[in-house]
Short mmCIF file of C-alpha atoms in Angstrom, two decimals:
data_model
loop_
_atom_site.label_atom_id
_atom_site.label_comp_id
_atom_site.label_asym_id
_atom_site.label_seq_id
_atom_site.Cartn_x
_atom_site.Cartn_y
_atom_site.Cartn_z
CA MET A 1349 90.54 135.21 86.53
CA GLU A 1350 92.60 134.14 90.25
CA SER A 1351 92.61 130.27 90.78
CA GLN A 1352 91.42 128.48 94.69
CA PRO A 1353 92.02 125.95 95.88
CA SER A 1354 90.97 122.69 94.52
CA ASN A 1355 88.09 120.28 96.13
CA ASN A 1356 89.00 117.62 94.02
CA ALA A 1357 90.62 114.47 95.94
CA THR A 1358 93.24 113.84 93.54
CA GLY A 1359 93.95 117.99 92.41
CA SER A 1360 97.09 118.71 91.23
CA VAL A 1361 99.09 121.13 92.18
CA HIS A 1362 98.70 123.16 89.05
CA ASP A 1363 95.23 123.88 89.92
CA LEU A 1364 96.79 125.74 93.39
CA PRO A 1365 97.28 129.53 92.95
CA GLN A 1366 100.56 129.95 91.27
CA LEU A 1367 103.05 132.22 91.56
CA TYR A 1368 103.42 133.27 87.96
CA THR A 1369 100.48 134.97 88.22
CA ARG A 1370 101.38 136.87 91.12
CA PRO A 1371 98.30 135.76 93.01
CA SER A 1372 96.63 137.74 95.98
CA SER A 1373 98.12 136.93 99.71
CA ALA A 1374 94.69 136.07 100.35
CA ASN A 1375 94.52 133.74 97.78
CA LEU A 1376 98.01 131.97 98.69
CA LEU A 1377 96.83 132.37 102.85
CA ARG A 1378 93.79 130.68 102.11
CA THR A 1379 95.53 128.04 99.61
CA LEU A 1380 98.50 127.28 102.77
CA GLU A 1381 95.37 127.18 105.17
CA HIS A 1382 93.34 124.38 102.68
CA LEU A 1383 96.62 122.51 102.94
CA LYS A 1384 97.39 122.49 106.89
CA ILE A 1385 97.40 118.64 107.95
CA LYS A 1386 95.71 118.39 111.47
CA PRO A 1387 98.02 116.31 113.86
CA ALA A 1388 97.35 112.97 113.24
CA ALA A 1389 95.75 111.59 117.02
CA TRP A 1390 94.23 107.92 117.29
CA GLY A 1391 90.70 107.38 117.10
CA ASP A 1392 90.15 110.09 114.09
CA ALA A 1393 88.79 108.82 111.25
CA GLU A 1394 91.62 108.99 108.51
CA THR A 1395 90.91 111.56 105.58
CA ALA A 1396 92.41 111.39 102.39
CA SER A 1397 94.63 114.59 100.82
CA GLN A 1398 93.43 116.58 98.32
CA HIS A 1399 96.19 117.10 96.38
CA ASP A 1400 99.61 115.50 95.07
CA GLU A 1401 101.22 114.84 98.40
CA ALA A 1402 104.43 113.92 95.56
CA ASN A 1403 104.50 117.76 94.51
CA LEU A 1404 103.44 119.51 97.06
CA PRO A 1405 107.05 120.00 98.59
CA ARG A 1406 108.40 121.73 95.38
CA TYR A 1407 105.19 123.91 95.19
CA LEU A 1408 105.85 125.33 99.29
CA THR A 1409 109.56 125.13 98.53
CA GLY A 1410 108.97 127.73 95.44
CA ILE A 1411 106.45 130.25 97.27
CA VAL A 1412 109.36 130.13 100.52
CA ALA A 1413 111.54 130.88 97.64
CA SER A 1414 109.81 133.43 96.34
CA SER A 1415 110.53 137.45 96.94
CA LEU A 1416 106.88 137.86 96.71
CA ALA A 1417 107.48 141.56 95.17
CA TRP A 1418 104.15 142.01 93.98
CA ILE A 1419 102.62 141.56 97.94
CA LYS A 1420 103.39 145.58 99.06
CA GLU A 1421 102.79 144.55 103.45
CA GLU A 1422 106.01 142.97 104.20
CA GLY A 1423 104.09 141.47 107.31
CA VAL A 1424 101.92 139.82 104.81
CA ARG A 1425 104.97 138.53 103.07
CA GLU A 1426 105.86 136.86 106.45
CA GLN A 1427 103.20 135.39 107.39
CA ILE A 1428 103.04 133.51 103.61
CA TRP A 1429 106.59 131.89 104.23
CA GLU A 1430 105.70 131.06 107.81
CA ALA A 1431 102.81 129.25 106.95
CA ALA A 1432 104.93 127.98 103.92
CA SER A 1433 107.27 126.60 105.86
CA CYS A 1434 104.71 125.27 108.71
CA ARG A 1435 103.03 123.14 105.73
CA LEU A 1436 106.73 121.74 105.11
CA SER A 1437 107.41 120.50 107.92
CA GLU A 1438 103.69 119.17 108.40
CA ARG A 1439 105.26 116.69 106.04
CA SER A 1440 108.76 115.95 106.79
CA GLY A 1441 107.92 113.93 109.72
CA ARG A 1442 106.90 114.29 113.07
CA SER A 1443 110.53 114.80 114.40
CA ALA A 1444 110.19 117.79 112.24
CA LEU A 1445 107.25 119.80 113.69
CA PRO A 1446 106.67 122.47 115.91
CA SER A 1447 105.21 122.87 119.01
CA MET A 1448 101.58 121.65 119.31
CA SER A 1449 98.56 120.73 120.79
CA ARG A 1450 96.79 117.06 120.28
CA ILE A 1451 93.57 116.07 121.83
CA PHE A 1452 93.14 112.46 122.90
CA ASN A 1453 89.39 110.66 123.37
CA ILE A 1454 89.73 107.92 125.76
CA PRO A 1455 86.30 105.54 125.76
CA THR A 1456 85.40 105.48 129.33
CA SER A 1457 81.92 102.87 128.44
CA ALA A 1458 80.34 102.69 125.32
CA GLU A 1459 78.51 106.06 125.51
CA ASP A 1460 80.95 108.04 127.41
CA VAL A 1461 84.58 109.30 126.72
CA VAL A 1462 87.32 111.68 128.45
CA SER A 1463 89.15 114.46 126.33
CA ILE A 1464 92.48 114.96 126.89
CA THR A 1465 94.49 118.06 125.63
CA LEU A 1466 97.75 117.84 125.72
CA ARG A 1467 101.00 119.77 124.49
CA GLU A 1468 103.93 118.49 122.47
CA PRO A 1469 106.63 120.46 122.53
CA SER A 1470 108.79 120.34 119.49
CA LEU A 1471 111.07 116.72 120.18
CA THR A 1472 114.69 115.93 120.27
CA ALA A 1473 116.65 112.79 120.48
CA ASP A 1474 117.12 113.53 124.27
CA ASN A 1475 113.16 114.58 124.86
CA LEU A 1476 111.81 111.60 123.68
CA GLY A 1477 108.66 112.25 126.14
CA HIS A 1478 107.63 115.21 124.77
CA LYS A 1479 105.78 112.97 121.82
CA THR A 1480 102.39 110.81 122.77
CA TRP A 1481 103.43 107.49 122.67
CA LEU A 1482 101.08 104.09 121.23
CA ALA A 1483 101.26 102.63 124.85
CA SER A 1484 100.23 105.67 126.52
CA TYR A 1485 97.12 105.71 124.57
CA LEU A 1486 96.37 102.11 124.60
CA LEU A 1487 96.55 101.51 128.12
CA ALA A 1488 94.58 104.79 128.86
CA LYS A 1489 91.86 103.11 127.16
CA ARG A 1490 92.28 99.69 128.48
CA LEU A 1491 91.86 100.56 132.00
CA PRO A 1492 88.19 100.99 132.52
CA SER A 1493 88.23 97.29 131.71
CA LEU A 1494 90.73 96.26 133.98
CA LEU A 1495 89.09 97.83 136.90
CA ARG A 1496 88.39 94.81 139.26
CA TYR A 1497 91.94 93.80 138.97
CA ILE A 1498 92.85 97.30 140.52
CA PRO A 1499 90.81 97.50 143.40
CA GLY A 1500 92.35 100.47 144.54
CA LEU A 1501 90.94 102.57 141.88
CA GLN A 1502 87.95 102.31 143.19
CA SER A 1503 88.13 102.41 146.55
CA GLY A 1504 91.09 106.27 145.98
CA ALA A 1505 93.88 105.35 145.64
CA GLN A 1506 97.12 106.88 145.82
CA VAL A 1507 98.48 106.38 142.34
CA ILE A 1508 102.54 107.32 140.84
CA GLU A 1509 102.93 107.17 136.86
CA LEU A 1510 106.14 106.87 136.10
CA GLY A 1511 108.32 108.30 132.87
CA ALA A 1512 105.12 110.15 132.40
CA GLY A 1513 106.08 112.32 129.54
CA THR A 1514 103.05 113.92 127.96
CA GLY A 1515 100.43 112.84 130.61
CA LEU A 1516 97.91 110.93 129.31
CA VAL A 1517 97.60 107.70 131.39
CA GLY A 1518 97.79 109.83 134.59
CA ILE A 1519 95.84 112.71 133.28
CA ALA A 1520 92.72 110.04 132.58
CA ILE A 1521 93.11 107.88 135.35
CA ALA A 1522 92.80 111.42 137.66
CA ALA A 1523 89.61 111.74 134.87
CA MET A 1524 88.29 108.71 135.42
CA PHE A 1525 88.54 106.72 138.79
CA ASP A 1526 88.14 110.43 140.78
CA VAL A 1527 91.73 109.61 142.37
CA HIS A 1528 94.82 111.13 142.88
CA VAL A 1529 97.25 110.65 141.08
CA HIS A 1530 101.41 112.08 141.08
CA LEU A 1531 102.40 112.39 137.25
CA THR A 1532 106.71 111.98 137.41
CA ASP A 1533 109.55 112.57 134.31
CA LEU A 1534 112.83 113.55 134.05
CA PRO A 1535 113.32 117.57 135.06
CA ALA A 1536 113.21 117.95 131.03
CA ILE A 1537 109.61 117.17 131.00
CA VAL A 1538 108.25 117.96 134.08
CA PRO A 1539 107.12 121.80 132.58
CA ASN A 1540 105.25 120.41 129.97
CA LEU A 1541 103.49 117.60 132.36
CA LEU A 1542 103.03 120.62 134.53
CA VAL A 1543 101.18 122.55 131.74
CA ASN A 1544 99.24 119.63 130.27
CA THR A 1545 97.73 118.78 133.79
CA THR A 1546 96.98 122.17 134.56
CA VAL A 1547 95.11 122.43 131.50
CA ASN A 1548 92.87 119.46 131.83
CA SER A 1549 91.81 120.21 135.74
CA PRO A 1550 88.64 120.74 134.60
CA THR A 1551 88.10 117.45 132.81
CA ILE A 1552 90.01 116.05 135.93
CA ALA A 1553 86.97 117.12 137.41
CA LYS A 1554 86.93 114.83 140.72
CA GLY A 1555 90.46 113.30 140.39
CA SER A 1556 93.41 115.45 140.91
CA THR A 1557 96.83 115.22 140.21
CA SER A 1558 100.86 116.55 141.13
CA VAL A 1559 103.75 116.62 138.69
CA GLY A 1560 107.54 115.61 140.39
CA GLU A 1561 110.66 115.78 139.29
CA PHE A 1562 112.26 111.72 139.54
CA ASP A 1563 115.03 110.07 138.29
CA TRP A 1564 114.87 106.09 138.29
CA SER A 1565 118.58 106.55 138.16
CA THR A 1566 119.41 107.90 141.77
CA VAL A 1567 117.08 105.84 143.30
CA SER A 1568 119.04 104.05 144.93
CA GLY A 1569 119.80 105.46 148.73
CA HIS A 1570 117.61 108.08 148.20
CA CYS A 1571 114.48 109.13 150.82
CA SER A 1572 111.72 110.68 149.80
CA LYS A 1573 107.87 111.10 150.48
CA GLU A 1574 107.38 108.66 147.48
CA HIS A 1575 108.91 105.64 149.57
CA LYS A 1576 106.22 103.13 149.75
CA ALA A 1577 103.37 105.52 149.80
CA TYR A 1578 101.64 104.83 146.72
CA ASP A 1579 98.83 101.54 145.42
CA VAL A 1580 99.00 101.74 142.17
CA VAL A 1581 102.06 102.51 139.79
CA VAL A 1582 101.85 102.83 136.12
CA ALA A 1583 104.06 103.14 133.23
CA ALA A 1584 103.65 103.13 129.78
CA ASP A 1585 106.60 102.75 127.26
CA PRO A 1586 109.22 103.01 129.83
CA LEU A 1587 112.45 100.83 128.35
CA TYR A 1588 114.46 102.54 125.99
CA SER A 1589 117.94 101.54 126.88
CA PRO A 1590 119.72 98.86 128.49
CA GLN A 1591 119.59 100.17 132.34
CA HIS A 1592 116.21 100.55 131.93
CA PRO A 1593 114.80 97.36 133.31
CA ALA A 1594 117.06 97.71 136.38
CA TRP A 1595 116.40 101.27 137.00
CA LEU A 1596 112.70 101.19 136.63
CA VAL A 1597 112.07 98.07 138.84
CA ALA A 1598 113.94 99.59 141.58
CA ALA A 1599 112.04 102.87 141.16
CA ILE A 1600 108.99 100.20 141.73
CA ASP A 1601 110.61 98.90 145.01
CA HIS A 1602 110.84 102.36 145.86
CA VAL A 1603 107.27 103.88 146.04
CA LEU A 1604 104.79 101.05 145.30
CA LYS A 1605 103.38 99.77 149.29
CA ARG A 1606 104.09 96.53 150.41
CA SER A 1607 100.33 95.12 150.92
CA ALA A 1608 97.78 92.60 149.57
CA GLY A 1609 95.57 95.16 147.12
CA ALA A 1610 98.05 97.14 145.96
CA ARG A 1611 99.22 96.93 141.82
CA VAL A 1612 101.87 97.38 139.25
CA VAL A 1613 100.65 98.62 135.35
CA ILE A 1614 103.16 98.46 132.64
CA GLU A 1615 102.21 98.65 129.04
CA LEU A 1616 105.09 98.50 126.47
CA PRO A 1617 105.14 97.98 122.61
CA LEU A 1618 107.30 94.46 121.25
CA ARG A 1619 110.15 96.27 119.94
CA GLU A 1620 112.72 93.64 118.55
CA ALA A 1621 115.57 95.96 119.43
CA TYR A 1622 114.64 96.72 122.73
CA ALA A 1623 113.39 92.60 123.48
CA PRO A 1624 116.43 91.57 126.27
CA GLU A 1625 115.16 94.56 128.16
CA ILE A 1626 111.86 93.42 128.55
CA VAL A 1627 113.02 89.86 129.16
CA GLU A 1628 115.31 91.55 132.32
CA LEU A 1629 111.68 93.23 133.22
CA LYS A 1630 109.96 89.78 133.43
CA VAL A 1631 112.25 88.29 135.39
CA ARG A 1632 113.44 91.12 138.15
CA MET A 1633 109.74 91.78 138.84
CA ALA A 1634 109.35 88.53 140.05
CA GLY A 1635 112.75 88.54 141.97
CA LEU A 1636 111.33 91.37 143.25
CA GLY A 1637 108.34 89.47 144.46
CA LEU A 1638 105.98 90.26 142.35
CA ALA A 1639 103.43 88.23 139.89
CA VAL A 1640 101.58 89.06 136.71
CA LEU A 1641 97.49 88.83 137.56
CA ILE A 1642 96.47 89.22 134.44
CA GLU A 1643 98.41 90.06 131.30
CA GLY A 1644 97.49 90.58 127.33
CA THR A 1645 98.33 92.25 123.71
CA GLU A 1646 96.74 94.11 121.57
CA SER A 1647 97.73 96.54 118.49
CA GLY A 1648 97.77 100.18 117.14
CA ILE A 1649 99.31 102.51 114.52
CA GLU A 1650 101.89 104.18 115.19
CA ASP A 1651 102.21 108.05 114.24
CA TRP A 1652 105.54 108.70 114.70
CA GLU A 1653 107.49 108.92 111.08
CA ASP A 1654 104.36 110.07 108.84
CA ASN A 1655 102.03 112.20 109.23
CA LEU A 1656 100.37 112.48 105.48
CA PRO A 1657 96.94 111.58 105.92
CA GLY A 1658 95.73 108.26 103.91
CA ASN A 1659 99.43 106.91 104.49
CA GLU A 1660 100.34 103.74 105.50
CA ARG A 1661 101.54 103.79 109.70
CA THR A 1662 103.66 101.36 111.44
CA GLN A 1663 101.81 98.29 112.89
CA VAL A 1664 102.56 98.15 116.53
CA MET A 1665 102.14 95.32 118.91
CA CYS A 1666 102.12 95.80 122.87
CA TRP A 1667 102.10 93.60 125.81
CA TRP A 1668 100.68 94.92 128.70
CA ALA A 1669 100.55 93.28 132.09
CA VAL A 1670 99.09 93.91 135.78
CA TRP A 1671 101.09 92.85 139.17
CA GLN A 1672 100.57 91.59 142.69
CA TRP A 1673 102.94 91.02 144.87
CA ILE A 1674 102.89 87.62 145.63
CA PRO A 1675 102.43 86.77 150.11
CA SER A 1676 105.40 86.39 151.19
CA SER A 1677 106.35 89.95 149.68
CA ILE A 1678 103.55 91.78 151.50
CA SER A 1679 104.57 93.92 154.77
CA PRO A 1680 101.86 93.70 158.09
CA THR A 1681 100.02 97.76 157.02
CA LYS A 1682 101.29 98.21 160.60
CA ASP A 1683 105.15 98.35 160.41
CA ASP A 1684 104.51 99.99 156.76
CA ALA A 1685 105.50 103.58 158.75
CA LEU A 1686 107.82 101.50 161.40
CA ASN A 1687 110.06 99.99 157.78
CA GLN A 1688 109.86 103.67 156.43
CA ALA A 1689 111.36 105.20 159.00
CA ALA A 1690 114.28 103.06 159.80
CA TRP A 1691 114.97 102.88 156.19
CA CYS A 1692 115.20 107.14 156.05
CA GLY A 1693 116.83 107.05 159.00
CA SER A 1694 119.64 104.23 158.15
CA GLU A 1695 120.95 107.26 155.33
#
């Protein structure tokens, strides 16, 4: 009789179907499905591995390397090899994983949540915006508690997200507060961002979203419809190069209305490697005429490195803040259109 996948939490790989016994294709496929690791999403309960993870890579590699000669159907053999390869990639860190969809549950109150489904393409070093980072999740969860500090979200504000990545924060805002959110990022990130806003359109319901390209490095001297058009600017985890503080603040200056109700909301991880950039961001925001209205820190578990259930993940401290214009930086509303026309006309 063929061995079946073990349900013993301390089960050995020796309890799995062994190739020397020539297990059936159905048993191998069932076993490989049993070994699947669901993509982690914050808020999910941790589940213990059903097998000895230290020895599973060798078991899976053996399947990939085997000719599976006793299985006659070539298409079925391909299925088994592909499934074994996927199980290996799931145990090789986030950067080895193929494209996936993940569900994020964002609490809107003690009883209700907004469920957002996000597609995350395979990661490369140049496209880190294809991953949903911890700061995005924490900021999306925090926004309902900040509502009294962001009056625009209660009165049909125009919102823009800078460096939206997979779109979690912007989509959550549109869904929770029934406002329009323009989600922006670099050209390589925008196609997936458009997929995610489209997939979540039923969740957004009374709100709405749009997607566009926005390269912060080209803001200077650039005239666009975004100029001084937004009541609220949000950004999550926006600093990962020495140039980003200057570029981000220039982008904020470009898009944020000079009004008393205008707000900037940022959350970012306190990574030691980027401590100088965080200091520079604070200095540049103050220099622009923006003052912190409220700020705080919170921590969470980043899921970047290891996807194995039950394994310890990295605890990350994040800092969040809400800014508003100081009184001397506010432009009278009647001058906003004239200022924009004069600014654009100078190009």
